[in-house]
Coordinates of C-alpha atoms in Angstrom, one line a residue:
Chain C
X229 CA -22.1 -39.9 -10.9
X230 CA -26.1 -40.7 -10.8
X231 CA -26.0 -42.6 -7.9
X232 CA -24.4 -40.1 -6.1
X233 CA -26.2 -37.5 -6.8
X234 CA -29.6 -39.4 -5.8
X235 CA -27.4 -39.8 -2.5
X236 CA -26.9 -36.3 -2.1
X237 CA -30.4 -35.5 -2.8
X238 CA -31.4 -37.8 -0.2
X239 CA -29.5 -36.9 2.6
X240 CA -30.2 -33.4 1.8
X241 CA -34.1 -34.4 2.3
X242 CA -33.3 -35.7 5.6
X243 CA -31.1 -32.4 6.9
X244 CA -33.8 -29.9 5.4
X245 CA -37.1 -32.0 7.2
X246 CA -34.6 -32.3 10.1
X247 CA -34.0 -28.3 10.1
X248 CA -38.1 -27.9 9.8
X249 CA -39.1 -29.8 12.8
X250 CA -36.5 -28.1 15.1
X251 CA -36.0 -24.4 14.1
X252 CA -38.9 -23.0 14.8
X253 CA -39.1 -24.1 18.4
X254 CA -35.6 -23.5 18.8
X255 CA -36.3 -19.7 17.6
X256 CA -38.8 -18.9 19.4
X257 CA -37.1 -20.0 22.8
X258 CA -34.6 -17.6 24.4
X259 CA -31.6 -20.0 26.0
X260 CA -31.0 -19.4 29.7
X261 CA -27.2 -20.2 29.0
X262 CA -24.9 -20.1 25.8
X263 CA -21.3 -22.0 26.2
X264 CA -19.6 -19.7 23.4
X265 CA -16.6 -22.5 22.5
X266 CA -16.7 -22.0 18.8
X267 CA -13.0 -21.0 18.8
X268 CA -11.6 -21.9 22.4
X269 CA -8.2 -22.5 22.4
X270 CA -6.0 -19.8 23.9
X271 CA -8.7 -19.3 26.7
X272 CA -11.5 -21.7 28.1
X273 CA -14.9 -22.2 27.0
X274 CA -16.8 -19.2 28.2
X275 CA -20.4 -19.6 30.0
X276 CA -23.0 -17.0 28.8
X277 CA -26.0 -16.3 31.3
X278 CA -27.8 -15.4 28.5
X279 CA -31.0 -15.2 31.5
X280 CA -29.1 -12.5 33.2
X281 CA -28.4 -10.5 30.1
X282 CA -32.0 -10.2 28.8
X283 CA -33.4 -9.0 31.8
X284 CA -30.3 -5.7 31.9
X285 CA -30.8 -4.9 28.3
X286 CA -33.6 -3.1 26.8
X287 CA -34.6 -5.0 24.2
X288 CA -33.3 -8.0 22.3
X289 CA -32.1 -6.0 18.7
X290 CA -29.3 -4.1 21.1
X291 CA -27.4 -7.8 20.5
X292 CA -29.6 -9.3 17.6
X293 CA -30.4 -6.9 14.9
X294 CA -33.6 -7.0 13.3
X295 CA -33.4 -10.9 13.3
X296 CA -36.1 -11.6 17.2
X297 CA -38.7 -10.3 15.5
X298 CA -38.9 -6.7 17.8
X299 CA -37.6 -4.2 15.8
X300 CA -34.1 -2.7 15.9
X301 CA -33.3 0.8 17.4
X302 CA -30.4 1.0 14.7
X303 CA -31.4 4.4 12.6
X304 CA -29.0 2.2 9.8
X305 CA -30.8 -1.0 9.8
X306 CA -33.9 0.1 10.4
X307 CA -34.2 1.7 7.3
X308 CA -35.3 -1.8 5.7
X309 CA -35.8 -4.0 9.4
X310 CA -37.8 -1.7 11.4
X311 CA -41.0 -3.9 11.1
X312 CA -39.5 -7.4 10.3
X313 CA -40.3 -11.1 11.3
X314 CA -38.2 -13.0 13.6
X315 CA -36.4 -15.1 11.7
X316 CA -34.7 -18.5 11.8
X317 CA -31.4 -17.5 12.0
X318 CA -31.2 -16.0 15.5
X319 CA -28.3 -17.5 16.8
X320 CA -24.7 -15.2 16.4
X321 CA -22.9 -17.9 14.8
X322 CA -26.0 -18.5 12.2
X323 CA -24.7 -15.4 10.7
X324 CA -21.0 -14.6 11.9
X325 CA -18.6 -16.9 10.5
X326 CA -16.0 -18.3 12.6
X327 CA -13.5 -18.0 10.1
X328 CA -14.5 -14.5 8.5
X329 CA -10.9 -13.7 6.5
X330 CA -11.4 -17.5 4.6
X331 CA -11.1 -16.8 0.8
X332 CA -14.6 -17.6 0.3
X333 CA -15.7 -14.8 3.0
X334 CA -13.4 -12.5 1.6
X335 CA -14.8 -12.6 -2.0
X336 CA -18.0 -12.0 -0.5
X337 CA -16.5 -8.4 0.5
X338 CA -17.5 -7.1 -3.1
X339 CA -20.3 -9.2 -3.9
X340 CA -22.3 -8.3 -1.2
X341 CA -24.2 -5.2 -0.7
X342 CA -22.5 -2.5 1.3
X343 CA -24.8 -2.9 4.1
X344 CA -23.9 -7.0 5.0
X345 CA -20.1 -6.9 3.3
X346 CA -18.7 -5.1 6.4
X347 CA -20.2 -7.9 8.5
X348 CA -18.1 -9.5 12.0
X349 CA -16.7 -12.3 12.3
X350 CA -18.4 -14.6 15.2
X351 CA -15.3 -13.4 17.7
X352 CA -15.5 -9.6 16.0
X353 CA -19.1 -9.4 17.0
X354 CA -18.6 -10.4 20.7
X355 CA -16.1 -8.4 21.9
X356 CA -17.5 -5.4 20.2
X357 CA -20.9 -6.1 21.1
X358 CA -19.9 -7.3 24.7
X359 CA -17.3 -4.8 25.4
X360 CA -18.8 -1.5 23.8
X361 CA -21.7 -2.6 26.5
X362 CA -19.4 -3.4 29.4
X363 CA -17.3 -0.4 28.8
X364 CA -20.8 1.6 29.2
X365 CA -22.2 0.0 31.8
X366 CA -19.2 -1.5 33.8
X367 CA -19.1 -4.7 33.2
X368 CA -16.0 -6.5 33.2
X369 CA -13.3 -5.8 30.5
X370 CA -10.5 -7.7 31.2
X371 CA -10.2 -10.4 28.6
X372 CA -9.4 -13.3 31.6
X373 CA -12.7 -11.4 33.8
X374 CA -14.5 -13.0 30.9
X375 CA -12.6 -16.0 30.2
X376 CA -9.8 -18.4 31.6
X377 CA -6.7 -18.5 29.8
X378 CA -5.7 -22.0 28.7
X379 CA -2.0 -23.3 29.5
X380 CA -1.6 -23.0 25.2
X381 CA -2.1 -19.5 26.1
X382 CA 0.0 -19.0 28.9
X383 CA 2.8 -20.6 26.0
X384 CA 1.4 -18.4 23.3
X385 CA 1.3 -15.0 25.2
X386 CA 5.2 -15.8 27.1
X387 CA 3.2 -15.4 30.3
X388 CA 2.5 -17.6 33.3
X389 CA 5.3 -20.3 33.8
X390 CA 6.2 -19.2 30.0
X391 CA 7.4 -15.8 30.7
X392 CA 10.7 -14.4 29.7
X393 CA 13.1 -15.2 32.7
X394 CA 15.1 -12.6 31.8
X395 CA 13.9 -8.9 32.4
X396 CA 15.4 -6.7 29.3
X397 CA 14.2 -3.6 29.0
X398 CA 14.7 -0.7 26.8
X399 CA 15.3 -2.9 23.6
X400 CA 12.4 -2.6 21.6
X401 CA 13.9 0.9 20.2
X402 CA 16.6 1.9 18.8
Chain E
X173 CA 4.4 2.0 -20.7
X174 CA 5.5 3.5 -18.0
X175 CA 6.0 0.1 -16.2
X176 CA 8.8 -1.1 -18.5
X177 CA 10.3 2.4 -18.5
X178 CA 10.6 2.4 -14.8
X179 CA 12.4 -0.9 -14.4
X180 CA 14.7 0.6 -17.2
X181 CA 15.8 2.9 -15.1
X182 CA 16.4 0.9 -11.8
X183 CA 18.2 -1.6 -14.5
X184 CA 20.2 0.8 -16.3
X185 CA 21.3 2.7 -12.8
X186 CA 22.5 -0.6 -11.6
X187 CA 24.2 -2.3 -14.6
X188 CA 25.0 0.3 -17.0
X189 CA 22.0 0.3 -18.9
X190 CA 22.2 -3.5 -19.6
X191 CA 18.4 -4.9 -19.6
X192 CA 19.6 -7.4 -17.4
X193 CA 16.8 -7.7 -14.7
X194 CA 13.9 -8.0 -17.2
X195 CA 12.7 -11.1 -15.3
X196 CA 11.2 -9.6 -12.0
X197 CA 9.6 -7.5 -14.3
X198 CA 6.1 -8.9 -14.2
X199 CA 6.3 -8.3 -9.7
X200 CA 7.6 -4.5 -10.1
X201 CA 5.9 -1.5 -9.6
X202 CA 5.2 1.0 -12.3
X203 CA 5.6 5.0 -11.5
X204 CA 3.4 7.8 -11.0
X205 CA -0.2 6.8 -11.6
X206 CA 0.1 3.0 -10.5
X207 CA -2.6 2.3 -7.6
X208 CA -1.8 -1.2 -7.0
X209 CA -2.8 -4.6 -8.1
X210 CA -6.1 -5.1 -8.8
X211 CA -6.1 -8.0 -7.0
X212 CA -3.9 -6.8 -4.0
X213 CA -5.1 -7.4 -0.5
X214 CA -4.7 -5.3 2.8
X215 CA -5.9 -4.8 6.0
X216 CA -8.3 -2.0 7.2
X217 CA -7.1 -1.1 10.9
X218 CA -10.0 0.2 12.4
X219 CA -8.4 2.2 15.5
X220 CA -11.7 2.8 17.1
X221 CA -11.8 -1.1 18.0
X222 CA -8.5 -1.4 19.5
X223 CA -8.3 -2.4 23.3
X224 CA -4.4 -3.0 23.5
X225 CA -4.7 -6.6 24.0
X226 CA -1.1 -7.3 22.1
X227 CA -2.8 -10.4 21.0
X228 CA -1.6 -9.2 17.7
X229 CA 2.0 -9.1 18.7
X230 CA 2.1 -12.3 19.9
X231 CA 0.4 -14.0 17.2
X232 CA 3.2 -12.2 14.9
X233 CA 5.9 -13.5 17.3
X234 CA 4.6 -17.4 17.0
X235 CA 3.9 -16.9 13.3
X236 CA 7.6 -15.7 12.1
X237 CA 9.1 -17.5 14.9
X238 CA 10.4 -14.7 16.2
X239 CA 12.6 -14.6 19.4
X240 CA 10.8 -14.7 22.6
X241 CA 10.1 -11.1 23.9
X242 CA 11.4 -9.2 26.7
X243 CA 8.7 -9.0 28.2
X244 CA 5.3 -11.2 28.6
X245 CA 2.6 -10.1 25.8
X246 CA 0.3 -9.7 28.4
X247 CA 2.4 -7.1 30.1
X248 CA 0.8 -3.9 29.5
X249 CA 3.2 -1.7 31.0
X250 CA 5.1 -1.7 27.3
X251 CA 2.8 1.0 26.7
X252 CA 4.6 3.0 29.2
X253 CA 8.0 2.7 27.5
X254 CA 8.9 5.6 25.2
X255 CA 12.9 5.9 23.6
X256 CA 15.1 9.0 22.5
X257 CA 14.1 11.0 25.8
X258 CA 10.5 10.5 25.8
X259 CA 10.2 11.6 22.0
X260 CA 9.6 8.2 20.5
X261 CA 7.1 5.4 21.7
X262 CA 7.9 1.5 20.7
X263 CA 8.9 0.6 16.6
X264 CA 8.9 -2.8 15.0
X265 CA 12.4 -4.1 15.4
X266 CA 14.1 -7.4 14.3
X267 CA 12.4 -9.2 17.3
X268 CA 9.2 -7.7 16.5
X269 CA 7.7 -7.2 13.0
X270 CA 4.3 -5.7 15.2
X271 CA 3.8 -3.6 17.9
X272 CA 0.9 -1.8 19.2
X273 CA 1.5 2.0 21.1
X274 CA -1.2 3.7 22.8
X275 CA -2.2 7.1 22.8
X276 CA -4.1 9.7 24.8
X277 CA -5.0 12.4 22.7
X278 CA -6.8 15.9 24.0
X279 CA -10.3 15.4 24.4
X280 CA -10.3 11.6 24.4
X281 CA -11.6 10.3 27.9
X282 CA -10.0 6.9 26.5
X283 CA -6.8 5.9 25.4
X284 CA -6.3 4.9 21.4
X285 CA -4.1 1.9 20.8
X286 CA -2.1 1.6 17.1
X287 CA -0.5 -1.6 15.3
X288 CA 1.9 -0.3 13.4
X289 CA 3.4 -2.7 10.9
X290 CA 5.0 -2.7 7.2
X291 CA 2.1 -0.8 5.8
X292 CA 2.6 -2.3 2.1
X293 CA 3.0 0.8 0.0
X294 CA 1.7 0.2 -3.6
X295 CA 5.4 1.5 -4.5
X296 CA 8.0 0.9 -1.6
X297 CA 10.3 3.0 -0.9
X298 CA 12.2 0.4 0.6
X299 CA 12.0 -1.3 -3.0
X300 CA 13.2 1.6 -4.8
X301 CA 15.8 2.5 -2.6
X302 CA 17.1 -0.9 -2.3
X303 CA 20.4 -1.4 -4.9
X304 CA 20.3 -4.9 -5.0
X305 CA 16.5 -5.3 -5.7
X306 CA 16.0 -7.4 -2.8
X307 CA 12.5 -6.4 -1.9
X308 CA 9.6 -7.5 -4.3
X309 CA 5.9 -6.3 -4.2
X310 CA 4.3 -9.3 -4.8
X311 CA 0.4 -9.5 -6.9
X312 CA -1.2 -10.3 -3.6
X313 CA -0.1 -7.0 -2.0
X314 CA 2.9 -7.9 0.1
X315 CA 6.1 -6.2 0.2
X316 CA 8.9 -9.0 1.0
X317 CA 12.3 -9.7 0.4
X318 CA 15.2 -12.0 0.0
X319 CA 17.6 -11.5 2.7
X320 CA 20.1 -14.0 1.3
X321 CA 21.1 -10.9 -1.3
X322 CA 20.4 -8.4 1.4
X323 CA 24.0 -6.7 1.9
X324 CA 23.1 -5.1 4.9
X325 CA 23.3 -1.4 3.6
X326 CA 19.9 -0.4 5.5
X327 CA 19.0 2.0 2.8
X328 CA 15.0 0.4 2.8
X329 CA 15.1 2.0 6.6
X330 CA 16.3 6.0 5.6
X331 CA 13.9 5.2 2.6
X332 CA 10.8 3.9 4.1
X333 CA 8.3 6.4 5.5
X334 CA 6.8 5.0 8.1
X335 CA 9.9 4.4 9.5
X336 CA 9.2 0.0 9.4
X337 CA 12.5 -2.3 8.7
X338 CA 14.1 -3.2 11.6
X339 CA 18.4 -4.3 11.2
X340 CA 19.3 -7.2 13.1
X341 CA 21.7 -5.4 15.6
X342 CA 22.3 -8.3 17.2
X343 CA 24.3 -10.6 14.6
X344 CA 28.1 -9.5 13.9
X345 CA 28.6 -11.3 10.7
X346 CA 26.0 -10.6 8.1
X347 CA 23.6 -8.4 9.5
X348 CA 20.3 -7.9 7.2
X349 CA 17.1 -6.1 7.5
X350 CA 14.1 -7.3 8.9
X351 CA 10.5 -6.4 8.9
X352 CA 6.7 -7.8 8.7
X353 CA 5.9 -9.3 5.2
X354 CA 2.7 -9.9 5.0
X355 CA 2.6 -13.2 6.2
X356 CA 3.2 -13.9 2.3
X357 CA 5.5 -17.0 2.5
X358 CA 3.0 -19.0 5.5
X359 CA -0.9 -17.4 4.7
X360 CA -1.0 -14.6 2.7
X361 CA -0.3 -17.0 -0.4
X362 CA -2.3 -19.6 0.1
X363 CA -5.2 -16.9 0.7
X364 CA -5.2 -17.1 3.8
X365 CA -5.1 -13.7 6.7
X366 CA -1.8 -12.7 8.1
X367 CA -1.5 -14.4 12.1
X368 CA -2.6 -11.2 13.1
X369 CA -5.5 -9.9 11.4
X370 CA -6.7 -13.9 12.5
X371 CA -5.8 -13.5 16.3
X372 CA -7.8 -10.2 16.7
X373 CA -10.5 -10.8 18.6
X374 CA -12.4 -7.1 18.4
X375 CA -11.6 -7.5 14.3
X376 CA -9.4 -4.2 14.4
X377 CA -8.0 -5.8 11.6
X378 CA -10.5 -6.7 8.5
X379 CA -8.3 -8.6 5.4
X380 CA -9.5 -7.8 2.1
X381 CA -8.7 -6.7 -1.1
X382 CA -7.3 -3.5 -0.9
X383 CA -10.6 -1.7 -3.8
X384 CA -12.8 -3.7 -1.1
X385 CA -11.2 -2.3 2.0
X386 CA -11.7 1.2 0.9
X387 CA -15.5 0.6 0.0
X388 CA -15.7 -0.8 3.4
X389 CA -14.1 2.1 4.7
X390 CA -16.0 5.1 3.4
X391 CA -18.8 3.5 4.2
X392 CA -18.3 3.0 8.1
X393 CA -17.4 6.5 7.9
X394 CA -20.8 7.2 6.4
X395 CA -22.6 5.4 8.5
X396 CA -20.8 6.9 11.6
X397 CA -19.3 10.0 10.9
X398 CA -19.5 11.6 14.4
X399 CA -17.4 8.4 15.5
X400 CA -14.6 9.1 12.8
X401 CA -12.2 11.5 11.2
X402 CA -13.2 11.4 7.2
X403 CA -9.5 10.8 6.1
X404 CA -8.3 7.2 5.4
X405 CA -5.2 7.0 6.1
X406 CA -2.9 5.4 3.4
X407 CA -5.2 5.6 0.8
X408 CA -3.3 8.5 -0.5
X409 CA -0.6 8.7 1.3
X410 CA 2.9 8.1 -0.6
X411 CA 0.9 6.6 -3.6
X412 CA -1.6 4.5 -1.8
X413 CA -0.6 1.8 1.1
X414 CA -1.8 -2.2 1.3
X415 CA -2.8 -1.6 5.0
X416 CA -5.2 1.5 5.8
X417 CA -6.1 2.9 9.2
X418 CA -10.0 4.8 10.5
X419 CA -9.3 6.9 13.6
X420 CA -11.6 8.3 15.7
X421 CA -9.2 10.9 17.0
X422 CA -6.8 13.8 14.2
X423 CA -4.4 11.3 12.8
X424 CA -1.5 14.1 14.2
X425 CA -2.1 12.9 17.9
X426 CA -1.6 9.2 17.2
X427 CA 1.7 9.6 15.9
X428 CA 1.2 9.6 12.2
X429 CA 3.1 11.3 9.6
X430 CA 0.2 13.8 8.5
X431 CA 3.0 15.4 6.3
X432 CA 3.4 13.1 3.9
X433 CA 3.3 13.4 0.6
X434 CA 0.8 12.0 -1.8
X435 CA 2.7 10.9 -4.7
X436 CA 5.2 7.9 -4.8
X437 CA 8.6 7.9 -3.1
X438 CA 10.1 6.8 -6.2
X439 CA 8.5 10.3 -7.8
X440 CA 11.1 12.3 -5.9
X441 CA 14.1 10.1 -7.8
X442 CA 12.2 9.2 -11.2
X443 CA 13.5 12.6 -13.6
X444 CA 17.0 11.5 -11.7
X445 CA 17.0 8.3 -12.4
X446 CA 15.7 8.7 -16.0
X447 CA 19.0 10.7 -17.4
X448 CA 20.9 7.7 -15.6
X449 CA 20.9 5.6 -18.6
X450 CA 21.0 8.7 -20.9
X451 CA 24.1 9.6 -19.4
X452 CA 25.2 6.2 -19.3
X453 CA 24.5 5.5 -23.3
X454 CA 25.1 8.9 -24.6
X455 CA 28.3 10.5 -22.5
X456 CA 30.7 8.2 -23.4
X457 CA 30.0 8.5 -27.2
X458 CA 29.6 12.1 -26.7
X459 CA 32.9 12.9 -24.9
X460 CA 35.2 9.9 -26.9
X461 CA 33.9 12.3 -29.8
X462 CA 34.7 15.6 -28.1
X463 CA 37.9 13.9 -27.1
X464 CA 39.3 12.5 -30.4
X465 CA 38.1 16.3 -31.3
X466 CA 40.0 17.9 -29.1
X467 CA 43.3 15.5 -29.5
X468 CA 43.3 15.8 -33.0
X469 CA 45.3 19.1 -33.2
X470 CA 46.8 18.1 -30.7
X471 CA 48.6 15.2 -31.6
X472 CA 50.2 17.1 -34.7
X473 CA 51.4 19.8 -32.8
X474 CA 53.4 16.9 -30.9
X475 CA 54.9 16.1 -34.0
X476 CA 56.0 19.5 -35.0
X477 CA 57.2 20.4 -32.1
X478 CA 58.9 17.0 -32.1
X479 CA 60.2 17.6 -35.7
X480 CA 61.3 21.0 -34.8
X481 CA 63.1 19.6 -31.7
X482 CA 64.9 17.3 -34.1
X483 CA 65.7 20.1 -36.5
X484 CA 66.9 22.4 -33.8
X485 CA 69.6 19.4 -32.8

């Protein structure tokens, strides 16, 4: 029992000194590129110029909250974040969880106060931020304009050299 | 109180007033002013999200090892498809516990896409209509049912609605209801999302428990009330449902049953089925008495008459 804990407090040592040294730069340096992969599976890794997309939106808050440090146009939000640091957590999967229906998530729902326990899940918060944008300003919509479908996608969707050989129609009713 | 009373009925309708399905009694629903589990979970379908990507469908399909469709679920010309002359657009079947319709209501300059599914009632129709007490509403929120006892009778489909359980058609010998459930046996369980709410990638879907849902609800609605209508539907509707829907466009022109009432199904049936057992219990006393009455004259008459037929020979 005691000599695991002294391991645990150890290695814990080590990841938080670790976290020190490199989050700051980290936040404080806008990535040219992102390679969103967190859940590829059904469709290929997707490449974001991240470059491109600071330069067409007005500020950073319309995709990161209150969280780079310049405000956030959000009447909502800003009622606490209007004037707030940038903060360590900048990265969308920092916050979003990759798996946000997990039990653990889920009893968050009524812990949390009502203004974080409606948050996205890391997938949620893309395609609504991306394609509330896109739809806007006429970016591509599509979901393969974005991203390649896999060949486990092809198989999961019945499309591709999975499709139905057989055209029925007019079954689905009654 | 009203919990045991309720299975008493649905008991005593079925076997006489025997209390012979006290067992289940822990899963079954009690009448009127029941508003769920506490712990039950549902799904808040936010319709303002939805693109159409039938992601959801096909997740559903893989899940419950379903068929495979007619058509590819990245063929979007489903939408197209309407049934019964133009007057009905796509329903779950038995191939297809989900499927997603779009809309184009006045005054939208974008079409509105809705999953419909089971939508979980906090008291089924389906459950109180069904004579063989195959469907259970289960603590976690999901409606299922046993389709081993399920004779076919396809009373959960007049009952229901929403219109949900689909028959399977397609077998000759033993044909039994189908329709979503949940997820219950696979995730829903184990505490995990229905296939899904997890496939969604614009989180149309949000899993929760169903006290937490409606929080989360009222407050987007708060927050944004120019962007949606201030009903929720379901959370009234026919007692309360497990899965709850936000529109940004009049719930009328996306196909929902606006009509509906607020209390229970079962309310409709529950003074009916209450004299059942009375009826059951009391009549045959009641009219054995009134008989024996009634025969007791009777009977001596015979005789007499019998007597004076022997004295007249």
């Amino acid at each position: 029992m005691f000599v695991d804990s002294k391991w645990h407090m150890k290695s814990l040592l080590i990841l938080l000194s670790g976290l020190f040294l490199t989050l700051p730069a980290y936040a404080m340096d806008a990535p040219e590129s992102v390679t969103i992969d967190a859940l590829a599976k059904y469709y290929e890794p997707v490449e974001f110029d991240h470059e491109m997309h600071v330069d067409v939106s007005e500020d950073c808050s319309s995709c990161h909250h209150h969280t780079t440090g310049t405000g956030t146009a959000d009447q909502y939000c800003s009622k606490c974040h209007s004037e707030y640091k940038e903060l360590v957590k900048v990265a969308c999967q920092d916050c979003h969880p990759t798996q946000p229906f997990s039990a653990e998530v889920v009893n968050l729902q009524s812990q949390q106060d009502i203004f974080h326990a409606d948050m996205n899940g890391l997938v949620g918060a893309y395609h609504q931020n991306c394609m509330g944008c896109h739809q806007e300003v006429g970016g591509p919509t599509g979901c393969e304009d974005c991203h390649a479908r896999t060949e486990a996608g092809d198989e999961f969707y019945h499309a591709g050299k999975y499709a139905p050989t057989t055209a029925e129609h007019a079954t689905a009713g009654h | 109180m009203s919990k045991v009373s309720r299975r008493k009925f649905l008991a005593g309708s079925l076997a006489g007033g025997a209390a012979v399905m006290l067992s289940p009694a822990k899963n079954a629903m009690a009448a009127g002013s029941f508003a769920g589990f506490p712990e039950g979970m549902g799904v808040l379908v936010d319709m303002t999200r939805c693109v159409g990507c039938r992601s959801c469908e096909a997740a559903c399909n893989k899940e419950q090892k379903l068929p495979a469709p007619d058509q590819p679920f990245d063929d979007y010309s489903v939408f197209d498809q309407t049934f019964h002359h133009g007057t009905q657009k796509r329903r779950p079947t038995e191939k297809a516990y989900t499927v997603v319709n779009r809309y184009e209501p006045e005054g939208s300059d974008k079409p509105v896409y809705r999953k419909i599914q089971c939508n979980h009632c906090n008291e089924p129709a389906c459950l109180t209509s069904c004579f063989v007490n195959a469907y259970t509403k289960t603590n976690e929120g999901a409606v299922v049912y046993d389709g081993s006892v399920c004779v076919g009778c396809r009373n959960c489909m007049i009952a229901c609605p929403f219109h949900i359980p689909g028959y399977s058609y397609s077998k000759v010998i033993d044909p039994v209801v189908k329709k979503c459930i949940f997820c219950y046996d696979t995730r829903v369980k184990y505490g995990k999302p229905p296939a899904c709410v997890e496939i969604c990638p614009a989180q149309v879907l949000t899993f929760g428990k169903r006290k937490d849902l409606l929080k989360i609800a009222r407050a987007r609605i708060k927050k944004n009330p120019g962007k949606y209508q201030a009903e929720i539907y379901g959370e009234k509707t026919v007692g309360g449902t497990g899965w709850l829907y936000l529109s940004g466009e009049p719930f009328e022109q996306l196909g929902f049953d606006t009509t509906l009432q607020k209390e229970p199904i079962i309310n409709n049936v529950k003074g009916f089925l209450g004299t059942v057992p009375m009826v059951l219990a009391i009549w045959p006393a009641l009219f054995t008495g009134f008989h024996l009455l009634a025969t007791k004259n009777k009977g001596h008459d015979d005789h007499h008459d019998s007597d004076a037929e022997e004295g007249e020979e």
